[in-house]
Coordinates of C-alpha atoms and ligand atoms in Angstrom, one line a residue:
X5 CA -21.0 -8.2 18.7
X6 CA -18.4 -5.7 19.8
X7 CA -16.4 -5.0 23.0
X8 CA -18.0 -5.3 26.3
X9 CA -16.8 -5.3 29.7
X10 CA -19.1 -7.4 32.4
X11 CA -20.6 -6.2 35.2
X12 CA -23.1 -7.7 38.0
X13 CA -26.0 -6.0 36.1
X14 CA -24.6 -7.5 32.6
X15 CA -22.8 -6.2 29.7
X16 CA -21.5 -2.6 29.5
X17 CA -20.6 -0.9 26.5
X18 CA -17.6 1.8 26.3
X19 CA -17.3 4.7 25.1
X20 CA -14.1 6.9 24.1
X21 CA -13.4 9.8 22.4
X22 CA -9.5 11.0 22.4
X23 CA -8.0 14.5 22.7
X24 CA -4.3 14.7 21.1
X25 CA -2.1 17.1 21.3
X26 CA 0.1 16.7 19.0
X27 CA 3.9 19.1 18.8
X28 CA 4.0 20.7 15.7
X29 CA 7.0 20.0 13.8
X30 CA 9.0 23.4 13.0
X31 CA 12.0 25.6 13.5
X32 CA 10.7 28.4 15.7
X33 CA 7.5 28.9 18.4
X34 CA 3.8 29.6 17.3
X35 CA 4.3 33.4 18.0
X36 CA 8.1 34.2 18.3
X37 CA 11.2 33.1 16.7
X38 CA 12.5 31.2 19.5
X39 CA 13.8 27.7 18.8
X40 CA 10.9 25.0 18.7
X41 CA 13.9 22.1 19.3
X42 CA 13.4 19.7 21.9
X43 CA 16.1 19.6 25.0
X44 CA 18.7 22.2 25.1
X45 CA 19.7 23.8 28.5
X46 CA 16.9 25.3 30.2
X47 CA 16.0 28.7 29.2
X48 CA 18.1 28.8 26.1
X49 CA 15.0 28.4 23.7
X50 CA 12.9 31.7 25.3
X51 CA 12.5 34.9 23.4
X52 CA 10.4 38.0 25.7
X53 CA 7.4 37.2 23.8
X54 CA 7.7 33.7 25.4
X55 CA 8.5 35.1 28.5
X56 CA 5.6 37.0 28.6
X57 CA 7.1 40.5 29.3
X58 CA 5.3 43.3 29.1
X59 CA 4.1 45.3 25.4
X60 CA 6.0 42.0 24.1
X61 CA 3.3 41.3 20.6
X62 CA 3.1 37.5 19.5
X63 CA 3.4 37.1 15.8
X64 CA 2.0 34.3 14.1
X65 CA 4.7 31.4 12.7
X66 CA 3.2 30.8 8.7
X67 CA 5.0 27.5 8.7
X68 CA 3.3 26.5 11.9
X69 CA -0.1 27.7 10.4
X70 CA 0.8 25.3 7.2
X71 CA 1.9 22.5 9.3
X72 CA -2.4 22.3 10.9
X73 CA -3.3 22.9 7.0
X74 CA -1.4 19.7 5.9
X75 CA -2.0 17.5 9.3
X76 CA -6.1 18.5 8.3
X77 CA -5.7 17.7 4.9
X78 CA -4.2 14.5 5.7
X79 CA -7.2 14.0 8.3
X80 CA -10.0 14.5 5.2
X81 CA -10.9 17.4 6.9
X82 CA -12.7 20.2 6.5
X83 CA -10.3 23.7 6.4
X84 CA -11.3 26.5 7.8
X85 CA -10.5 29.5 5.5
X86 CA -11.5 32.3 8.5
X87 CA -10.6 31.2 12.2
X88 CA -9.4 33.0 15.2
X89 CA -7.2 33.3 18.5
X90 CA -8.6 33.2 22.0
X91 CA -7.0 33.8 25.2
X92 CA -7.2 30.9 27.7
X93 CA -6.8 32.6 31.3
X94 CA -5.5 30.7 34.1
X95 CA -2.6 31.1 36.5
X96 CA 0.1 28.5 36.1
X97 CA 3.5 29.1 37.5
X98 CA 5.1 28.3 34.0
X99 CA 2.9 30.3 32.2
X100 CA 4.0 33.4 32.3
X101 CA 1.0 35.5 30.3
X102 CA -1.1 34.6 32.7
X103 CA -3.0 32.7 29.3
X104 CA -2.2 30.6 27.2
X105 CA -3.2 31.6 23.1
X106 CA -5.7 28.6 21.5
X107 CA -8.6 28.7 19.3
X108 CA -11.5 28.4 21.0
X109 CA -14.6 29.0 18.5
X110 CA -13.1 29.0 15.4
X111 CA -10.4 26.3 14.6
X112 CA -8.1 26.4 11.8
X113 CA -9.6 22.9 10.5
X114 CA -13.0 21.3 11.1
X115 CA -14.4 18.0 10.8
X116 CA -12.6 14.7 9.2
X117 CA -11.9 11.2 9.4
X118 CA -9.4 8.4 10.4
X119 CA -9.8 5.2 9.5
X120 CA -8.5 2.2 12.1
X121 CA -7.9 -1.2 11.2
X122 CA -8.8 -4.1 14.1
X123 CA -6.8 -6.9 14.7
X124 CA -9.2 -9.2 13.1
X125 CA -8.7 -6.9 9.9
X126 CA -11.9 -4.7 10.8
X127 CA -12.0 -1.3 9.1
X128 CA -13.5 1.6 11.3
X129 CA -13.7 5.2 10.7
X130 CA -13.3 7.3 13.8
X131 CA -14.7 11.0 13.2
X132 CA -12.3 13.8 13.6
X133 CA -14.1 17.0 15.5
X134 CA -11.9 19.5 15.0
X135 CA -8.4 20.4 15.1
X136 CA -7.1 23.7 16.6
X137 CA -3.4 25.3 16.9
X138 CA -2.1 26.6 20.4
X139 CA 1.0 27.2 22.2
X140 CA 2.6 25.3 24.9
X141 CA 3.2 25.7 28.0
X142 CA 6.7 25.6 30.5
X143 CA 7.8 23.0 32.5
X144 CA 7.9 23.3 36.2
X145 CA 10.5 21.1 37.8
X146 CA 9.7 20.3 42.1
X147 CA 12.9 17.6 41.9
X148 CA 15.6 20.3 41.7
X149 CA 15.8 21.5 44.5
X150 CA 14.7 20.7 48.4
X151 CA 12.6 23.9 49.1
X152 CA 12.0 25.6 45.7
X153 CA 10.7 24.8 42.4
X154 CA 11.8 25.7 38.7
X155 CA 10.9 26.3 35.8
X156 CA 11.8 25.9 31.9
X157 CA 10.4 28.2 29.7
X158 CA 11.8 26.1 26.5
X159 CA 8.8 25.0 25.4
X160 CA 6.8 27.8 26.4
X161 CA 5.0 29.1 22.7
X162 CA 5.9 25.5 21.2
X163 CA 3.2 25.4 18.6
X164 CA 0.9 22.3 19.4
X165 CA -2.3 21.0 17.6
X166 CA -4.8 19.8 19.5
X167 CA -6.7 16.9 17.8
X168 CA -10.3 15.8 18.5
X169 CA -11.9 13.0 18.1
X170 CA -15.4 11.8 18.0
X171 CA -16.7 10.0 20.9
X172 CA -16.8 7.0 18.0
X173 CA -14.1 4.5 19.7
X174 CA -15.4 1.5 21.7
X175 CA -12.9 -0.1 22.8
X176 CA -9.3 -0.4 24.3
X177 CA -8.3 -2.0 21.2
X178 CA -9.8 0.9 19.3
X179 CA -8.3 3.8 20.9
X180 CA -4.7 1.8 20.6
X181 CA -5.4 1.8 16.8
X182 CA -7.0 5.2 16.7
X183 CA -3.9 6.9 18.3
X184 CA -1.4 4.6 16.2
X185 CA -2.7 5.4 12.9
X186 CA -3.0 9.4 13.7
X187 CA 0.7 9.0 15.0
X188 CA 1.6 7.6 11.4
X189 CA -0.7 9.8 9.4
X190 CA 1.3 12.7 11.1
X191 CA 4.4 11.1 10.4
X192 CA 4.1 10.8 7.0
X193 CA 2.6 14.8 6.4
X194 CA 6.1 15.1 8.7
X195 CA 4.2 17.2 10.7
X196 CA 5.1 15.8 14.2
X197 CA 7.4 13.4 15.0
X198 CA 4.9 11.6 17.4
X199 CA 7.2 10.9 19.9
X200 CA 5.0 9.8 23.0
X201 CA 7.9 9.1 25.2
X202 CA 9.6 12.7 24.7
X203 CA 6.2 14.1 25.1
X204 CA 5.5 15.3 21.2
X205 CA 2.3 13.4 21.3
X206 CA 0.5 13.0 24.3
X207 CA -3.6 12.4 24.4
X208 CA -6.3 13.2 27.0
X209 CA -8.6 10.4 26.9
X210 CA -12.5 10.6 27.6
X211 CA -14.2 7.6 28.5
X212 CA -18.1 6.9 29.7
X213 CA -20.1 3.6 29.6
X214 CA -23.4 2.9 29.0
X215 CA -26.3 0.2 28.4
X216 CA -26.3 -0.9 24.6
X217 CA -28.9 1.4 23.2
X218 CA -28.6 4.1 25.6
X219 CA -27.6 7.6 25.6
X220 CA -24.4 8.5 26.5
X221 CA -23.8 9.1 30.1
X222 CA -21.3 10.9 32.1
X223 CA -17.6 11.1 30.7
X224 CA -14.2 11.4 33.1
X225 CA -11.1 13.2 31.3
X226 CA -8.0 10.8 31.5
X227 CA -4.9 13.8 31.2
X228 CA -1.8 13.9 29.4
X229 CA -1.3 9.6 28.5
X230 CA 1.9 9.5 26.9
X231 CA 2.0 6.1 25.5
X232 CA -0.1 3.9 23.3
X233 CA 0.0 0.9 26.0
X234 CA -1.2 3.7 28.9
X235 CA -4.1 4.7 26.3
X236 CA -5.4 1.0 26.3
X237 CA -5.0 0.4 29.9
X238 CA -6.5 4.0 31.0
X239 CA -9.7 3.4 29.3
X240 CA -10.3 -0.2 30.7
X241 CA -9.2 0.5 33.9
X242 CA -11.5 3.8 33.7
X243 CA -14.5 1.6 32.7
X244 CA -14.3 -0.6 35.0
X245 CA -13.9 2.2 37.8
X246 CA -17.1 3.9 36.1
X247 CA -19.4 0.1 35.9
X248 CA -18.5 -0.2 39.9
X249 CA -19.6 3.3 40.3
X250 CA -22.7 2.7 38.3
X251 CA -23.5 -0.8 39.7
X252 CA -23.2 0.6 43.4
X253 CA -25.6 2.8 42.9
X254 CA -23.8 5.9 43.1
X255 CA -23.2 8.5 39.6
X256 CA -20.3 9.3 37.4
X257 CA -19.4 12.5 38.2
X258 CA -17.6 14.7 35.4
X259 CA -14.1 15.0 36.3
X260 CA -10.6 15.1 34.9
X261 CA -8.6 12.1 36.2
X262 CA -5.0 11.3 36.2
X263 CA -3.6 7.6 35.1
X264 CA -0.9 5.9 37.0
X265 CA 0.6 3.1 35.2
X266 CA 2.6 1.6 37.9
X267 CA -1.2 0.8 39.8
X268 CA -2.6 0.5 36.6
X269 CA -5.3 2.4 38.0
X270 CA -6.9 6.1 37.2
X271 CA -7.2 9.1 40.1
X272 CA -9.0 11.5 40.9
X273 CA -6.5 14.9 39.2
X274 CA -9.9 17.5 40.0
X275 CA -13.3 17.5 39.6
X276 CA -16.1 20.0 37.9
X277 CA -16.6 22.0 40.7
X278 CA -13.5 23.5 40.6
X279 CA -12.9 23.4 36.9
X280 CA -11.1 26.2 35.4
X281 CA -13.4 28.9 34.3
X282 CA -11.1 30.3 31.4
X283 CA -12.7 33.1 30.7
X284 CA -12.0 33.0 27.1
X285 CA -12.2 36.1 24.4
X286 CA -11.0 37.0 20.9
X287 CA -7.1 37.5 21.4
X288 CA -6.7 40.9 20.6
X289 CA -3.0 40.7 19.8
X290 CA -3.7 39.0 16.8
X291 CA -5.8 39.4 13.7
X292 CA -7.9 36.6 12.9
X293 CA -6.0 33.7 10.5
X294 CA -7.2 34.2 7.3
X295 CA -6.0 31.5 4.6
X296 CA -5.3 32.1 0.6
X297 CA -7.6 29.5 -1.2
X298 CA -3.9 29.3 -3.9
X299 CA -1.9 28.9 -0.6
X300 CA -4.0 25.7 0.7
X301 CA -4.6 24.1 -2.4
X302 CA -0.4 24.5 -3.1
X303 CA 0.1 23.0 -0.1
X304 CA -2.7 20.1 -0.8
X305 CA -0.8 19.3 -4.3
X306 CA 2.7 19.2 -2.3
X307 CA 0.6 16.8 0.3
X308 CA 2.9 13.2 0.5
X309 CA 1.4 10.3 -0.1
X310 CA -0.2 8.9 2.8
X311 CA -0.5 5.2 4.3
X312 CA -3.8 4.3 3.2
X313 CA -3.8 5.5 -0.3
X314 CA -0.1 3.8 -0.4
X315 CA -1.3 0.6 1.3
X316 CA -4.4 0.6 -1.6
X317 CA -1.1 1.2 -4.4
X318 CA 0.8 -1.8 -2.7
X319 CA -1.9 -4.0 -3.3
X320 CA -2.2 -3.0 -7.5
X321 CA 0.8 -2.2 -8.7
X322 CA 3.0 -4.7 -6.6
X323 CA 0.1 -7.8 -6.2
X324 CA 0.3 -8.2 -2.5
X325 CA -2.3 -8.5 -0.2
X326 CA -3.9 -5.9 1.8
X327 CA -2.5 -7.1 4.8
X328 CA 0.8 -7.5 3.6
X329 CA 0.6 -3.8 2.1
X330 CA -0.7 -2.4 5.5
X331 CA 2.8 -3.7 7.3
X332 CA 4.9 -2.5 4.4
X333 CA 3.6 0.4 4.6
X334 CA 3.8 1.3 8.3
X335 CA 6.3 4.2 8.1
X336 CA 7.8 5.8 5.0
X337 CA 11.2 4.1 5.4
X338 CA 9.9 0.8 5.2
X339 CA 7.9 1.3 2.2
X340 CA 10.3 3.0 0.3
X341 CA 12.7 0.3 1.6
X342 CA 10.2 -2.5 0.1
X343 CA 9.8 -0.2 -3.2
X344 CA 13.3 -0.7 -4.0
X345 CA 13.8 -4.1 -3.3
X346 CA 10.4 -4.5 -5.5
X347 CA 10.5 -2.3 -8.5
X348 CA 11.0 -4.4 -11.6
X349 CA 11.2 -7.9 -9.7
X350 CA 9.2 -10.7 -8.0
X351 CA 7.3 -8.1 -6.0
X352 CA 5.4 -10.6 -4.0
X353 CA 8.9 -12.6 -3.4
X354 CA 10.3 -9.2 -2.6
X355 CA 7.8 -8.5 0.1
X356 CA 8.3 -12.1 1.4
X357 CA 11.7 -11.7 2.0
X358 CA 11.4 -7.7 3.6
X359 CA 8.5 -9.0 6.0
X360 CA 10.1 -12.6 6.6
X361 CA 13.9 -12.7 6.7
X362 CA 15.1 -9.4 6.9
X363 CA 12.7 -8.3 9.5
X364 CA 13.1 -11.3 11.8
X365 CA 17.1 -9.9 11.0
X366 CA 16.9 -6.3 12.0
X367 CA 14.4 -7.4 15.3
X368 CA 17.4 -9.7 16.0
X369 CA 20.0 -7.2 15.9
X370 CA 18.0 -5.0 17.6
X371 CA 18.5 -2.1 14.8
X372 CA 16.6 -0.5 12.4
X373 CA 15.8 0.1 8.8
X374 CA 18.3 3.5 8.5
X375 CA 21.5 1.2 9.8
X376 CA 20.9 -2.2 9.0
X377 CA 23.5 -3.6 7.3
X378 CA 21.4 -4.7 4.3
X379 CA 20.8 -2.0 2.2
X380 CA 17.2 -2.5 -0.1
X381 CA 19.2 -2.2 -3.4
X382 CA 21.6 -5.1 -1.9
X383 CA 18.5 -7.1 -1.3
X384 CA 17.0 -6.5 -4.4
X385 CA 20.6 -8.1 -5.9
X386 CA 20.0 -11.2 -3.8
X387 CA 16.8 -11.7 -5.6
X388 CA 18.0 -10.8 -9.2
X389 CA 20.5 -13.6 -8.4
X390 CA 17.6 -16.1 -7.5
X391 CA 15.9 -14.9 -10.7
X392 CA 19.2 -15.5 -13.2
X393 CA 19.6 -18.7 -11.3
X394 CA 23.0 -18.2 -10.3
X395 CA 21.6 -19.7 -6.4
X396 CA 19.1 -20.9 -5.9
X397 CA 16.5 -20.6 -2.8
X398 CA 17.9 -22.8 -0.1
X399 CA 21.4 -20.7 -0.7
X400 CA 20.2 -17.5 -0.9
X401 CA 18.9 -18.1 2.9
X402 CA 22.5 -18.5 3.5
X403 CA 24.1 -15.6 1.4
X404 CA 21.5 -13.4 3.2
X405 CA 22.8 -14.7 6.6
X406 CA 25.8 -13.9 5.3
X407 CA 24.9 -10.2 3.8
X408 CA 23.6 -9.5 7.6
X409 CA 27.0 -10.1 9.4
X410 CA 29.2 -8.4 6.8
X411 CA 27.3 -5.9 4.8
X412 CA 28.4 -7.4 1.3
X413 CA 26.9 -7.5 -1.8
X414 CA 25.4 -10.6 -3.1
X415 CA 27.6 -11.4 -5.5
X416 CA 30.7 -10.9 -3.3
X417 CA 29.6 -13.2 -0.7
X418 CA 28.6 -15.6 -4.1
X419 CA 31.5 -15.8 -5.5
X420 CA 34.3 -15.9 -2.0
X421 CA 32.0 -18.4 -0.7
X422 CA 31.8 -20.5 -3.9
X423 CA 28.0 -20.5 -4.0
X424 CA 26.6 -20.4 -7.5
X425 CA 23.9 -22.8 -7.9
X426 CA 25.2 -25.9 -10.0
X427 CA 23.6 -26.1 -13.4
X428 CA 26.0 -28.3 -15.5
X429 CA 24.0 -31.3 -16.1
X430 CA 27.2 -33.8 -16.2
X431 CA 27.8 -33.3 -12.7
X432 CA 24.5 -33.3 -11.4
X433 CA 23.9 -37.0 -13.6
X434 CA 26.8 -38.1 -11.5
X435 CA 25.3 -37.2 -7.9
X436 CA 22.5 -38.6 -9.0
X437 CA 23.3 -42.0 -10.4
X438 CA 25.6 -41.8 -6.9
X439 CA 22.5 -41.7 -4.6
X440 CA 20.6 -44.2 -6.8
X441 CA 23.4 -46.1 -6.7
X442 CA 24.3 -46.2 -2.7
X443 CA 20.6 -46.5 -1.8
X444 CA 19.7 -50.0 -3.8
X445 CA 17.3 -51.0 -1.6
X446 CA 14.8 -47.9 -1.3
X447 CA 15.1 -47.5 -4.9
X448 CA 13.1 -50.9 -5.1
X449 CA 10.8 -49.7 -2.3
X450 CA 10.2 -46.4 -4.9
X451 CA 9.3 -48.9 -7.2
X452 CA 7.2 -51.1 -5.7
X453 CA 4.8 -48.3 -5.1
X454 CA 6.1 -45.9 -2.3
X455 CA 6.2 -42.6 -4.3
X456 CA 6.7 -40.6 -1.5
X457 CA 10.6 -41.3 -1.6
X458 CA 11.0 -39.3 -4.1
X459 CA 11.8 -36.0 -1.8
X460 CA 14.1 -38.5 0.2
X461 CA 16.6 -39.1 -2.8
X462 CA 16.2 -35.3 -4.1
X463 CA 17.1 -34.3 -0.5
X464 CA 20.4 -36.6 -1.0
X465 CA 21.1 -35.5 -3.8
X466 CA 21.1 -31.8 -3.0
X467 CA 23.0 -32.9 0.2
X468 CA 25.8 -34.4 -1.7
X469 CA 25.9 -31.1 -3.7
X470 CA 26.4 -29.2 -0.5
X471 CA 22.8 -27.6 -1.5
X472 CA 24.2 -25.5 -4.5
X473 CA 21.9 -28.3 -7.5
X474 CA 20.0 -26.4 -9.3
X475 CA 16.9 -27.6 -7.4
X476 CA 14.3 -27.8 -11.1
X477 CA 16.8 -29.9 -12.9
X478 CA 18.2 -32.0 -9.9
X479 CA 14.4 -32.9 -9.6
X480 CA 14.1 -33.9 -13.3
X481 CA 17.2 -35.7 -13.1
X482 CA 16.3 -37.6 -10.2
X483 CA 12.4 -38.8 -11.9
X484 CA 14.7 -39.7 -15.0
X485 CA 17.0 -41.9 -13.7
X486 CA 14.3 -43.4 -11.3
X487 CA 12.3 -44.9 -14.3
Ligands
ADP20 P1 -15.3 19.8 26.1 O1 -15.7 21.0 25.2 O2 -15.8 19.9 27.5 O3 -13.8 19.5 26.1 P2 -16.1 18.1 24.0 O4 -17.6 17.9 23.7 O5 -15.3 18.9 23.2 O6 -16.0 18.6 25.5 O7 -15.5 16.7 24.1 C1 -14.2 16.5 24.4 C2 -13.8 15.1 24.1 O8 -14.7 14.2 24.9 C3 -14.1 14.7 22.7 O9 -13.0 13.9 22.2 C4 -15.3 13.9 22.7 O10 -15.3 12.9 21.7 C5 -15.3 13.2 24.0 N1 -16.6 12.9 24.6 C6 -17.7 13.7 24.6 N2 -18.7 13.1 25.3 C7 -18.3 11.9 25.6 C8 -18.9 10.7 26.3 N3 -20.1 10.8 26.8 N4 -18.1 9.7 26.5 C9 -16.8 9.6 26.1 N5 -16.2 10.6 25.4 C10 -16.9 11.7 25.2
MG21 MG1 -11.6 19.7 25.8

């Protein structure tokens, strides 16, 4: 049984399907060579073209164009080799056509797939509608000033992709996932950085609910969620708006909403009635985009690869399991990170020790992969140093503390610390007949039957070596001297 949310009348089912847009990642605007980079001074990233002046002719960006060819090859998709500009009208203060350039009718890529993982280690496919390329708009600003508003054309012609989903996702917990994996799909084609909190990614999410086995009933648009956390809590707080609607008798009506996180409820932004009517029609400024079959299928062999086939890679090549795989392969740092510290080694001891100790390290420094102070080939020499015996594994906890605070090697911290694992047999017959020797009377408790001792005189023994026994032949010392 999946999600439900309860009502008076019983059990509601939800329905979602997500809208990102998504900034594309590139040097200049969609149609002018203004600087796509975020921030700057206002106004110092606006060519006339993004100005809108008059006779001013957009021209298309080709790296922008390829940028929607990867991000749909990355989404399984279909590409479309013909599509076409339209002209959105509407009046918008920072919008200074008077329209915004999109593709209506004919998007650059068709349909696809993303596939979400659950909590409980479900897989789901969520369809992928479409995927279109359009610009941007300005930014007006009403907190600059007491009586007057501005406006920053900067991001005016940024080149976005708008990304459609299905209406396949069922849950808070599935649109959370569905939005998470697109963000790291996109990350890894480096085609947006998906930066929710600078805007980069931002979704409009469109939620009904419905009786099991029902048709779908009447949607409400959630605009502009910029955060992963704000998806989840728009579309349960939306639902249960919508099930109290229902359940009093009254209808859904079709309307785009706005979500306010600090009530952690969702508004009323405007309703159908007075929806935009955008006129749309062919943009004649622009031919329509016609792609080179060669041209796509260079840019499909140059294609990285992606999480899912990586994860799948993970689990052959390096023996892990798949849910191990699926966190080392979260972003490309990490699993090139774990590559190196893998490649020719222990690869499941390898991913023990990225996921275990030097994760819980970096979460308590509060710093990430790119400047942590352990570096993946220094970690791979902690574990060639387990492997040649020189420590053993109780040590190599501490030479890793050690690695964290001061950025050495291994073997530096090794040797100033005088930490190689003790392997000559002499010495370690000595601490052994010393514990045997100082602990008379549970050595005749061992022998009257009470096996379990045996980890209590190893443990001395390792103590009295200040941990550095070779652990294997401290053990077989200990049995041999015990009989
Ligand atoms: P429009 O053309 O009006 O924007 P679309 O059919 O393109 O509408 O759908 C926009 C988004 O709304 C898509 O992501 C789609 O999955 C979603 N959607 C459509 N119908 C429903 C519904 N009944 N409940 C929830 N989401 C829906
Ligand atoms: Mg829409």
């Amino acid at each position: 049984m999946g999600y439900s949310l309860e009502g008076a009348t019983g059990a509601w089912e939800v329905v979602v399907g997500l809208e990102v847009h998504a900034q594309v990642i590139s040097e200049s605007k969609l149609f002018s060579g203004a600087s796509a980079t975020y921030g700057g001074a206002p106004n110092a990233h606006v060519s006339f073209v993004d100005a809108g002046f008059p006779g001013m002719l957009p021209v298309i960006n080709r790296e922008c164009v390829a940028q929607a060819v990867r991000t749909g090859l990355g989404l399984k998709a279909k590409i479309n080799h013909w599509s076409r500009f339209d002209r959105k009208n509407y009046f918008y203060a920072d919008l200074p056509n008077g329209y915004q350039i999109s593709q209506f009718a004919h998007p650059v890529v068709g349909t696809g797939v993303v596939e979400i993982e659950l909590a409980d280690g479900t897989l789901k496919e969520i369809g992928i509608t479409r995927l279109h390329l359009e610009q941007d708009a300005g930014k007006s600003m009403h907190d600059q000033h007491p009586s007057k508003s501005v406006i920053d054309l900067n991001r005016a012609g940024v080149a976005l992709m708008e990304i459609v989903s299905e209406p396949d996702i069922r849950s808070p917990e599935e649109a959370g996932a569905y939005v998470r994996k697109l963000r790291q799909i996109l990350r890894y084609l480096g085609t947006c950085d998906g930066n929710m909190e600078e805007g980069s990614m931002r979704a409009d999410v469109n939620v009904s609910v419905r009786k099991a086995g029902e048709e779908f009933r009447t949607r409400c648009e959630i605009k502009n969620v910029n955060s992963v956390r704000f998806v989840m809590h728009a579309v349960e707080a939306e639902a249960r708006r919508q099930i109290e609607v229902w359940e009093s008798g009254r209808t859904v009506v079709q309307e785009t909403r706005l979500y306010d996180p600090a009530r952690g409820e969702t508004r009323s932004m405007r309703s159908k009635e007075d929806a935009h009517d955008y006129r749309y029609f062919p943009e004649p400024d622009l031919l329509p985009l016609v792609l080179d079959e060669a041209w796509v299928k260079a840019l499909a062999e140059k294609l990285p690869e992606l999480p899912d086939e990586k994860r799948k890679r993970f689990c052959v090549q390096y023996g892990i399991s798949f849910y191990d795989a699926g966190v080392l392969v979260v972003d490309q740092v990490t699993a090139d990170f774990y590559e190196t510290v893998a490649k020719g080694r222990d690869a499941k001891l390898a991913a023990n020790w990225v996921m275990g100790d030097f994760f819980a390290a970096l979460n308590r420094m509060g710093t990430t992969i790119d400047t942590s102070p352990v570096t993946a080939a220094n970690l791979g020499a902690l574990l060639d140093l387990i492997a040649d015996a020189t420590i053993n594994g109780k040590i190599a906890k501490e030479v890793f503390e050690a690695m964290v605070e001061t950025g050495q090697a291994p073997d530096v911290i090794v040797e100033e610390k005088g930490l190689r694992q003790v392997t000559d047999t002499g010495a370690i017959e000595a601490a052994v007949a010393a514990v045997i020797a100082a602990n008379a009377d549970k050595v005749a408790e061992y022998k009257g039957g009470k096996e379990k001792l045996f980890g209590f005189f190893v443990g001395q023994v390792m103590k009295a070596m200040a941990r550095k026994g070779n652990p294997a032949i401290v053990n077989e010392e200990v049995k041999r001297q015990l009989q």
